Every structure is written in structure tokens, then in C-alpha cells.
PDB file of C-alpha atoms in Angstrom:
ATOM      1  CA  MET Z 432       0.054   0.164   0.129  1.00 33.00           C
ATOM      2  CA  PRO Z 433       1.143   3.233  -0.576  1.00 36.00           C
ATOM      3  CA  LEU Z 434       2.388   5.754   1.564  1.00 33.00           C
ATOM      4  CA  THR Z 435       0.343   9.141   1.918  1.00 34.00           C
ATOM      5  CA  VAL Z 436       1.339  12.430   3.934  1.00 36.00           C
ATOM      6  CA  VAL Z 437      -1.703  13.762   5.895  1.00 34.00           C
ATOM      7  CA  HIS Z 438      -0.757  17.282   7.408  1.00 35.00           C
ATOM      8  CA  ALA Z 439      -2.998  19.990   9.391  1.00 33.00           C
ATOM      9  CA  GLN Z 440      -4.156  23.146   7.483  1.00 32.00           C
ATOM     10  CA  THR Z 441      -1.658  26.295   8.317  1.00 33.00           C
ATOM     11  CA  ALA Z 442      -2.923  29.226   9.471  1.00 34.00           C
ATOM     12  CA  PRO Z 443      -0.962  32.116   9.263  1.00 36.00           C
ATOM     13  CA  THR Z 444       1.961  32.613  11.738  1.00 35.00           C
ATOM     14  CA  ARG Z 445       1.628  35.837  14.045  1.00 35.00           C
ATOM     15  CA  ALA Z 446       4.923  36.782  13.364  1.00 36.00           C
ATOM     16  CA  THR Z 447       5.175  37.186   9.837  1.00 37.00           C
ATOM     17  CA  GLY Z 448       1.138  37.047   8.942  1.00 40.00           C
ATOM     18  CA  ARG Z 449       2.304  34.484   6.321  1.00 45.00           C
ATOM     19  CA  ARG Z 450       1.929  30.410   5.581  1.00 48.00           C
ATOM     20  CA  GLY Z 451       5.505  28.568   5.726  1.00 47.00           C
ATOM     21  CA  SER Z 452       8.144  25.828   7.105  1.00 46.00           C
ATOM     22  CA  ARG Z 453       9.595  27.106  10.372  1.00 51.00           C
ATOM     23  CA  PRO Z 454      12.021  24.617  11.822  1.00 55.00           C
ATOM     24  CA  GLY Z 455       9.155  21.952  13.092  1.00 62.00           C
ATOM     25  CA  GLY Z 456       6.337  24.279  12.478  1.00 72.00           C
ATOM     26  CA  PRO Z 457       3.430  23.092  10.312  1.00 85.00           C
ATOM     27  CA  LEU Z 458       3.588  22.815   6.362  1.00 86.00           C
ATOM     28  CA  SER Z 459       1.757  24.814   4.140  1.00 90.00           C
ATOM     29  CA  PRO Z 460      -0.569  22.789   1.641  1.00 92.00           C
ATOM     30  CA  ALA Z 461       1.969  23.349  -1.360  1.00 93.00           C
ATOM     31  CA  GLU Z 462       4.906  22.460   0.691  1.00 93.00           C
ATOM     32  CA  ALA Z 463       3.078  19.437   2.119  1.00 93.00           C
ATOM     33  CA  ASP Z 464       2.772  18.181  -1.755  1.00 95.00           C
ATOM     34  CA  VAL Z 465       5.886  18.996  -2.612  1.00 95.00           C
ATOM     35  CA  LEU Z 466       7.221  17.111   0.588  1.00 94.00           C
ATOM     36  CA  ARG Z 467       5.077  13.946  -0.714  1.00 94.00           C
ATOM     37  CA  ILE Z 468       6.244  13.924  -4.005  1.00 95.00           C
ATOM     38  CA  VAL Z 469      10.140  13.965  -2.203  1.00 95.00           C
ATOM     39  CA  ALA Z 470       9.477  11.451   0.373  1.00 94.00           C
ATOM     40  CA  ASP Z 471       8.099   8.720  -2.199  1.00 93.00           C
ATOM     41  CA  PRO Z 472      11.373   6.408  -2.688  1.00 89.00           C
ATOM     42  CA  ARG Z 473       9.762   5.580  -6.128  1.00 88.00           C
ATOM     43  CA  THR Z 474       9.801   9.154  -7.352  1.00 90.00           C
ATOM     44  CA  PRO Z 475      13.647  10.248  -7.747  1.00 93.00           C
ATOM     45  CA  VAL Z 476      13.870  14.539  -7.191  1.00 96.00           C
ATOM     46  CA  PHE Z 477      16.361  16.503  -8.764  1.00 97.00           C
ATOM     47  CA  VAL Z 478      17.561  19.867  -8.235  1.00 97.00           C
ATOM     48  CA  THR Z 479      19.324  21.548 -11.199  1.00 97.00           C
ATOM     49  CA  VAL Z 480      22.206  24.713 -10.400  1.00 96.00           C
ATOM     50  CA  ARG Z 481      22.558  26.622 -13.192  1.00 95.00           C
ATOM     51  CA  GLU Z 482      25.434  29.132 -13.813  1.00 90.00           C
ATOM     52  CA  GLY Z 483      24.179  32.223 -11.648  1.00 90.00           C
ATOM     53  CA  GLY Z 484      22.201  30.121  -9.588  1.00 92.00           C
ATOM     54  CA  ARG Z 485      19.241  29.765 -11.177  1.00 95.00           C
ATOM     55  CA  ARG Z 486      17.442  26.518  -9.136  1.00 96.00           C
ATOM     56  CA  ARG Z 487      14.599  23.876 -11.117  1.00 97.00           C
ATOM     57  CA  TYR Z 488      13.863  21.265  -9.022  1.00 98.00           C
ATOM     58  CA  SER Z 489      12.085  18.386 -10.916  1.00 97.00           C
ATOM     59  CA  TYR Z 490      11.323  14.547 -11.238  1.00 96.00           C
ATOM     60  CA  TRP Z 491       9.961  12.362 -13.597  1.00 91.00           C
ATOM     61  CA  ARG Z 492       6.661  11.653 -13.992  1.00 90.00           C
ATOM     62  CA  PRO Z 493       5.488   8.113 -15.147  1.00 87.00           C
ATOM     63  CA  LEU Z 494       3.103   7.645 -18.080  1.00 90.00           C
ATOM     64  CA  ASP Z 495      -0.161   6.720 -16.648  1.00 89.00           C
ATOM     65  CA  SER Z 496      -1.954   3.707 -18.384  1.00 90.00           C
ATOM     66  CA  ALA Z 497      -5.273   4.651 -17.344  1.00 92.00           C
ATOM     67  CA  THR Z 498      -4.934   8.422 -18.118  1.00 92.00           C
ATOM     68  CA  GLY Z 499      -2.143   8.715 -20.966  1.00 90.00           C
ATOM     69  CA  ARG Z 500      -0.575  11.200 -19.193  1.00 89.00           C
ATOM     70  CA  GLY Z 501       3.089  11.541 -18.190  1.00 88.00           C
ATOM     71  CA  GLY Z 502       6.083  10.213 -19.234  1.00 89.00           C
ATOM     72  CA  CYS Z 503       7.584  13.483 -18.760  1.00 92.00           C
ATOM     73  CA  TYR Z 504       9.855  15.856 -16.673  1.00 92.00           C
ATOM     74  CA  ALA Z 505       7.839  17.778 -14.308  1.00 94.00           C
ATOM     75  CA  ALA Z 506       9.031  20.741 -12.435  1.00 96.00           C
ATOM     76  CA  LEU Z 507       8.547  21.805  -8.546  1.00 97.00           C
ATOM     77  CA  PRO Z 508       7.801  25.474  -7.170  1.00 96.00           C
ATOM     78  CA  THR Z 509      11.199  26.675  -6.221  1.00 96.00           C
ATOM     79  CA  ALA Z 510      10.059  28.946  -3.780  1.00 95.00           C
ATOM     80  CA  GLU Z 511       8.250  25.797  -1.443  1.00 96.00           C
ATOM     81  CA  CYS Z 512      11.370  23.506  -2.103  1.00 96.00           C
ATOM     82  CA  ASP Z 513      13.510  26.491  -1.037  1.00 95.00           C
ATOM     83  CA  LYS Z 514      11.856  26.555   2.032  1.00 95.00           C
ATOM     84  CA  LEU Z 515      11.537  23.048   3.026  1.00 96.00           C
ATOM     85  CA  HIS Z 516      15.474  23.183   2.289  1.00 96.00           C
ATOM     86  CA  ALA Z 517      16.106  26.008   4.396  1.00 94.00           C
ATOM     87  CA  ALA Z 518      13.496  24.676   7.403  1.00 93.00           C
ATOM     88  CA  GLY Z 519      15.897  21.399   6.896  1.00 94.00           C
ATOM     89  CA  ARG Z 520      12.758  19.378   5.737  1.00 95.00           C
ATOM     90  CA  ILE Z 521      14.821  18.249   2.467  1.00 96.00           C
ATOM     91  CA  ALA Z 522      18.628  17.689   1.613  1.00 97.00           C
ATOM     92  CA  LEU Z 523      20.750  17.744  -1.017  1.00 96.00           C
ATOM     93  CA  GLY Z 524      23.011  14.981  -2.021  1.00 96.00           C
ATOM     94  CA  GLU Z 525      26.351  14.878  -3.651  1.00 96.00           C
ATOM     95  CA  PRO Z 526      26.920  17.334  -6.625  1.00 96.00           C
ATOM     96  CA  LEU Z 527      27.391  16.039 -10.141  1.00 96.00           C
ATOM     97  CA  THR Z 528      29.033  18.624 -12.356  1.00 95.00           C
ATOM     98  CA  ASP Z 529      29.389  19.676 -15.483  1.00 92.00           C
ATOM     99  CA  PRO Z 530      30.466  22.958 -17.178  1.00 92.00           C
ATOM    100  CA  ALA Z 531      26.817  24.197 -17.250  1.00 93.00           C
ATOM    101  CA  ARG Z 532      25.628  23.641 -14.317  1.00 96.00           C
ATOM    102  CA  THR Z 533      25.231  21.118 -10.543  1.00 97.00           C
ATOM    103  CA  ILE Z 534      22.772  18.274 -10.308  1.00 97.00           C
ATOM    104  CA  TYR Z 535      21.983  17.321  -6.769  1.00 97.00           C
ATOM    105  CA  ARG Z 536      19.674  14.455  -5.356  1.00 97.00           C
ATOM    106  CA  VAL Z 537      17.390  15.688  -3.174  1.00 97.00           C
ATOM    107  CA  LYS Z 538      15.553  13.857  -0.134  1.00 96.00           C
ATOM    108  CA  ALA Z 539      13.138  14.244   2.807  1.00 95.00           C
ATOM    109  CA  ILE Z 540      14.608  14.307   5.870  1.00 92.00           C
ATOM    110  CA  ARG Z 541      12.924  13.027   8.953  1.00 79.00           C
ATOM    111  CA  THR Z 542      11.090  15.166  11.191  1.00 61.00           C
ATOM    112  CA  PRO Z 543       9.865  15.455  14.832  1.00 57.00           C
ATOM    113  CA  ALA Z 544       7.259  13.482  15.433  1.00 53.00           C
ATOM    114  CA  GLY Z 545       3.546  15.214  15.392  1.00 48.00           C
ATOM    115  CA  SER Z 546       4.617  17.503  12.184  1.00 46.00           C
ATOM    116  CA  VAL Z 547       4.153  14.874   9.696  1.00 47.00           C
ATOM    117  CA  ARG Z 548       1.923  11.807  10.492  1.00 49.00           C
ATOM    118  CA  ALA Z 549       1.887   9.243   7.597  1.00 47.00           C
ATOM    119  CA  VAL Z 550      -1.155   7.056   6.980  1.00 45.00           C
ATOM    120  CA  ARG Z 551      -1.141   3.737   6.063  1.00 45.00           C
ATOM    121  CA  ASP Z 552      -4.150   1.892   5.146  1.00 47.00           C
ATOM    122  CA  GLY Z 553      -6.388   4.648   7.013  1.00 46.00           C
ATOM    123  CA  ALA Z 554      -4.810   3.897  10.344  1.00 47.00           C
ATOM    124  CA  TYR Z 555      -2.161   6.442  11.501  1.00 41.00           C
ATOM    125  CA  ALA Z 556       0.916   5.146  11.916  1.00 45.00           C
ATOM    126  CA  ALA Z 557       3.845   6.469  14.920  1.00 41.00           C
TER     127      ALA Z 557
END
């Protein structure tokens, strides 16, 4: 059974009035979607850093035989990925460098219990 990430709806923080990921804090819906994709071991996610610092987070979306969609690279929202990286929820692997770019594997980092709960077969897991 695939693992599903469940998150609570986040409220704006008092200090900034914005939603977002703080170390150990709740995730925005967009950040939770990104973290769900990164945490799936069947979906390798990479970030490509070009000269000048431009970053693009992406993953391979496999072909879905039922809908006929997929079979292409899909980009993830850079702002949400950068917030997750700054908050320590995702980490970059060893760099693979060529003259025009550097590519890193992106992996999810375990968070303290309670901030993200895994659900398997409809029952909460610790």
C-alpha cells in the first residue's frame, strides 16, 4: 500500500502573517505536496543549479496507462522547495557537476513526530 502524507491546514504565523515552513513548524499545502513527492522512494527528485545560481527542482512523472498522461519531467515550485531546504526538511546529495550546471539528488529528512504523520491503510502510524 502506498504511503500517504497527511498534514494539518496551516494558519498564518503571528510574526509574519504568512504561511510557511519553520523548523519543526506546520507545512503549507504546497510544501506538503512537494514533501510528499520528495519522500516517495519511487520518485527520484533532483535540483539543477545553473551558472548564476538559477535552480530548478524536477522529477520524472511516469506514464499513467489509465489516463495516458505523464512520461515527462515535471518541475516542482522552486520557492516551496527552497523553504523546505532552509527549514531542514529536505537535503541535497552529492553534486554531479558539468561545465554548465550542477545536479543534486533531493531527499526528505525525517521530521519530529507530530508535524507530519504517515497514514497506511487509513490508520495513523507513529
